[in-house]
């Protein structure tokens, strides 16, 4: 063999030996196996892939530790299948959210109902007040059951419940005075000293202070009875818009009829008319109305 051809033999041998290794390396790193690959090569692929994945995860871990803005996302993992199904069944709502919703709804309903009733009471109280002077009620000068002077100024600083009647009334006045006594006791239990019960006669000719004192003591010891002259009683009845039909210049012992309105007039501490309580109100209902108006009162009280 010539010398020129003998020299490249080692180089050619090295090239032939290195080429299969490169092909084998490519097969080893390939992620798509071919049908002609040997079982030994396919059995070694998972090891190479796992090493590649480990290398990737370790590089990601190092990058996450070096990056302070890296955020780790945590996901909920259910321990059992039932727990997972229950979570997907309820969705974003829970019993705590439902309870909070119910309590909030009840609170809002109660608040709006309370404000609605309060504004209604305020409209009633404001509607009865005139410009310059009240439409119902006014100044008066009378005499109480002890014969002492009593005026509308003595009612200032407290709520007052005024009723018009007469001692010779056969049935209506006794029933209403029993009702008035019950109303007063109910209010007195929750607001002692805040209400003054007043009875004004419509029959001044027969109801003098002595008769008034004896008559009212049968219903309640704290009732205040007022009487006066015919003109004084007529004026106060007119001020309170009470129907007054008592005849004038009645002779002693003469029988006559007396008609009057059947209402309890609630007056505030300033002497202004608040509301009329009629026969449609029970003692409990009337007491509640009075107490509600007292709670709404923001003025001063008399001690």
XYZ file of C-alpha atoms in Angstrom:
303
model
C 0.000 0.000 0.000
C 1.377 3.428 -0.845
C 2.388 5.687 2.038
C -0.027 8.427 1.029
C -2.989 6.102 1.635
C -1.730 4.622 4.876
C -1.660 7.934 6.705
C -5.414 8.705 6.734
C -6.460 5.310 8.049
C -6.374 6.266 11.756
C -8.391 9.417 11.029
C -10.972 7.488 9.011
C -11.278 4.902 11.758
C -11.932 7.605 14.352
C -14.630 9.189 12.200
C -16.377 5.892 11.698
C -16.321 5.165 15.409
C -17.563 8.626 16.437
C -20.552 8.773 14.057
C -22.588 6.001 15.648
C -21.982 7.548 19.058
C -23.461 10.836 17.893
C -26.464 9.019 16.476
C -26.791 7.025 19.681
C -26.616 10.244 21.697
C -29.357 11.768 19.593
C -31.514 8.759 20.110
C -30.847 8.900 23.817
C -31.979 12.519 24.082
C -34.915 12.181 21.716
C -38.428 12.469 23.222
C -40.126 10.800 20.228
C -39.157 7.121 20.079
C -38.977 5.410 16.710
C -40.169 1.943 15.916
C -36.649 0.785 15.152
C -35.176 1.779 18.483
C -33.871 -0.997 20.648
C -35.379 -2.029 23.988
C -32.228 -1.034 25.802
C -32.478 2.512 24.429
C -36.195 2.872 25.308
C -35.618 1.615 28.818
C -33.080 4.351 29.397
C -35.287 7.246 28.178
C -37.272 7.783 31.429
C -34.038 8.192 33.326
C -32.888 10.878 30.934
C -36.280 12.599 31.042
C -36.404 12.506 34.821
C -32.927 13.948 34.969
C -33.992 16.692 32.575
C -37.101 17.423 34.658
C -35.094 17.505 37.858
C -32.636 19.868 36.234
C -35.517 22.104 35.094
C -37.263 22.086 38.493
C -34.029 22.819 40.320
C -33.316 25.708 37.973
C -36.867 27.033 38.525
C -36.413 26.748 42.289
C -33.191 28.694 42.145
C -34.827 31.358 39.989
C -37.810 31.612 42.393
C -35.528 32.002 45.391
C -33.484 34.657 43.642
C -36.600 36.559 42.465
C -38.319 38.384 45.402
C -41.468 39.017 43.287
C -42.126 35.341 42.714
C -45.623 34.401 43.939
C -46.469 30.885 44.919
C -50.019 29.739 44.098
C -51.551 27.406 46.639
C -54.491 25.269 45.656
C -57.003 23.562 47.867
C -56.551 19.801 47.966
C -59.401 17.727 49.272
C -58.500 14.814 51.496
C -61.443 12.652 50.386
C -63.718 12.391 47.367
C -66.749 13.365 49.460
C -65.003 16.528 50.608
C -64.163 17.478 47.039
C -67.747 16.868 45.897
C -69.114 18.883 48.800
C -66.848 21.807 47.958
C -67.898 21.876 44.327
C -71.547 21.416 45.281
C -71.731 24.482 47.589
C -69.665 26.706 45.346
C -68.435 30.051 46.754
C -71.250 30.208 49.351
C -71.160 28.723 52.840
C -73.436 28.616 55.876
C -71.549 31.546 57.389
C -72.219 33.696 54.329
C -75.887 32.674 54.391
C -76.214 33.483 58.084
C -74.578 36.875 57.588
C -76.944 37.625 54.699
C -80.023 36.696 56.756
C -78.931 38.761 59.774
C -78.166 41.773 57.591
C -81.537 41.523 55.856
C -83.420 41.273 59.153
C -81.540 44.258 60.532
C -82.323 46.389 57.490
C -86.005 45.447 57.561
C -86.253 46.283 61.276
C -84.471 49.619 60.769
C -86.677 50.726 57.887
C -89.866 49.660 59.696
C -88.766 51.539 62.814
C -87.939 54.664 60.822
C -91.221 54.419 58.920
C -93.259 54.342 62.136
C -91.208 57.145 63.656
C -91.697 59.379 60.631
C -95.415 58.595 60.647
C -95.693 59.665 64.292
C -93.725 62.789 63.499
C -96.051 63.674 60.620
C -99.073 63.194 62.875
C -97.602 65.444 65.550
C -96.525 68.118 63.056
C -99.839 68.069 61.171
C -101.769 69.060 64.300
C -99.712 72.181 64.902
C -100.891 75.421 63.409
C -98.994 78.546 62.497
C -98.597 80.655 65.612
C -100.955 78.606 67.807
C -101.982 74.941 67.957
C -105.118 73.780 66.189
C -106.147 71.697 69.217
C -105.567 72.913 72.766
C -104.672 76.301 74.189
C -104.401 78.417 77.303
C -106.983 78.040 80.083
C -107.563 79.010 83.715
C -109.619 76.547 85.796
C -109.916 75.104 89.326
C -108.825 71.614 90.396
C -110.627 69.131 92.705
C -108.997 70.746 95.752
C -110.353 74.201 94.867
C -106.913 75.509 93.830
C -106.256 77.436 90.612
C -104.941 75.286 87.793
C -103.864 76.534 84.373
C -102.447 75.108 81.187
C -98.997 76.246 82.344
C -99.106 73.584 85.062
C -99.097 70.939 82.357
C -95.875 72.148 80.727
C -92.788 69.955 80.994
C -94.672 66.641 80.862
C -97.002 64.811 78.565
C -100.649 65.132 79.518
C -103.675 62.999 78.720
C -106.846 65.118 78.733
C -110.374 63.709 78.771
C -113.691 65.616 78.769
C -116.756 64.204 80.552
C -119.101 64.705 83.484
C -119.819 62.882 86.736
C -123.495 62.150 85.932
C -122.590 60.196 82.821
C -124.315 56.785 83.159
C -121.977 54.455 81.259
C -119.527 55.943 78.732
C -117.495 58.101 81.121
C -116.971 55.366 83.741
C -115.789 52.933 81.059
C -113.434 55.482 79.534
C -112.041 56.513 82.917
C -111.308 52.866 83.733
C -109.516 52.658 80.422
C -107.644 55.872 81.179
C -106.523 54.491 84.533
C -105.169 51.381 82.856
C -103.359 53.429 80.224
C -101.801 55.626 82.879
C -100.565 52.642 84.907
C -98.964 51.052 81.858
C -97.144 54.258 80.977
C -96.174 54.873 84.588
C -94.458 51.474 84.754
C -91.998 52.412 82.007
C -91.879 56.214 82.339
C -92.656 57.247 85.930
C -93.816 60.837 86.297
C -93.833 61.538 82.557
C -97.635 61.649 82.085
C -100.331 63.745 83.796
C -103.939 62.437 83.577
C -106.519 65.247 83.459
C -110.325 65.117 83.581
C -112.180 68.310 82.571
C -115.893 68.416 83.235
C -118.414 69.499 80.623
C -121.057 70.084 83.295
C -119.751 72.883 85.537
C -123.160 73.523 87.111
C -123.255 70.119 88.848
C -119.543 69.174 88.996
C -117.977 71.326 91.668
C -114.493 70.520 93.142
C -115.910 68.414 95.962
C -117.955 66.195 93.651
C -115.035 65.860 91.243
C -112.691 64.717 94.007
C -115.110 62.090 95.265
C -115.881 60.855 91.755
C -112.303 60.585 90.470
C -111.030 58.830 93.609
C -112.977 55.764 92.502
C -110.836 55.435 89.364
C -107.309 56.570 90.203
C -105.768 58.649 93.008
C -103.537 60.597 90.599
C -106.310 61.863 88.348
C -106.601 65.661 88.260
C -110.164 66.987 87.954
C -110.792 70.496 86.609
C -113.918 72.644 86.653
C -114.819 76.330 86.348
C -117.514 78.691 85.241
C -119.764 78.039 82.277
C -117.814 80.408 80.022
C -114.435 78.991 81.096
C -115.522 75.436 80.351
C -117.074 76.505 77.059
C -113.833 78.221 75.993
C -111.607 75.267 76.852
C -113.973 72.894 75.044
C -113.807 75.144 72.002
C -110.006 75.237 72.165
C -109.825 71.435 72.235
C -112.497 71.081 69.532
C -114.801 69.216 71.929
C -118.490 69.084 71.183
C -120.216 71.043 73.965
C -124.021 71.025 74.355
C -124.498 71.875 78.030
C -127.352 74.391 78.439
C -126.693 77.689 80.162
C -128.508 79.066 83.248
C -129.615 75.674 84.482
C -131.873 75.753 87.537
C -130.921 73.658 90.586
C -132.290 70.134 90.307
C -133.113 70.470 86.630
C -132.408 67.403 84.470
C -130.679 67.867 81.114
C -128.554 65.950 78.679
C -124.828 66.559 78.092
C -123.184 65.423 74.857
C -119.415 65.511 74.393
C -116.646 64.015 72.276
C -115.160 60.721 73.401
C -111.416 61.161 72.871
C -108.251 61.221 74.904
C -106.129 64.203 73.880
C -102.404 63.598 74.138
C -100.449 66.830 74.638
C -96.658 67.140 74.553
C -94.528 68.903 77.229
C -94.833 72.196 75.357
C -98.639 72.092 75.430
C -99.048 71.176 71.756
C -101.518 68.578 70.622
C -99.925 65.287 69.529
C -102.627 62.716 68.816
C -106.208 61.778 69.683
C -106.759 58.305 71.107
C -110.252 56.975 70.516
C -112.333 53.985 71.448
C -110.608 51.933 68.756
C -107.467 51.852 70.896
C -107.148 49.310 73.651
C -105.351 50.399 76.849
C -102.247 48.504 75.765
C -102.276 50.002 72.272
C -102.845 53.513 73.589
C -100.045 53.133 76.148
C -97.668 52.012 73.411
C -98.581 55.033 71.271
C -97.905 57.359 74.206
C -94.576 55.718 75.034
C -93.472 55.873 71.397
C -94.183 59.593 71.273
C -92.239 60.030 74.507
C -89.235 58.279 72.972
C -89.379 60.642 69.999
C -89.446 63.711 72.237
C -86.144 65.619 72.154
C -87.145 68.650 74.248
C -86.795 69.315 77.949
C -88.700 67.629 80.768
C -89.928 69.038 84.036
C -88.317 67.436 87.056
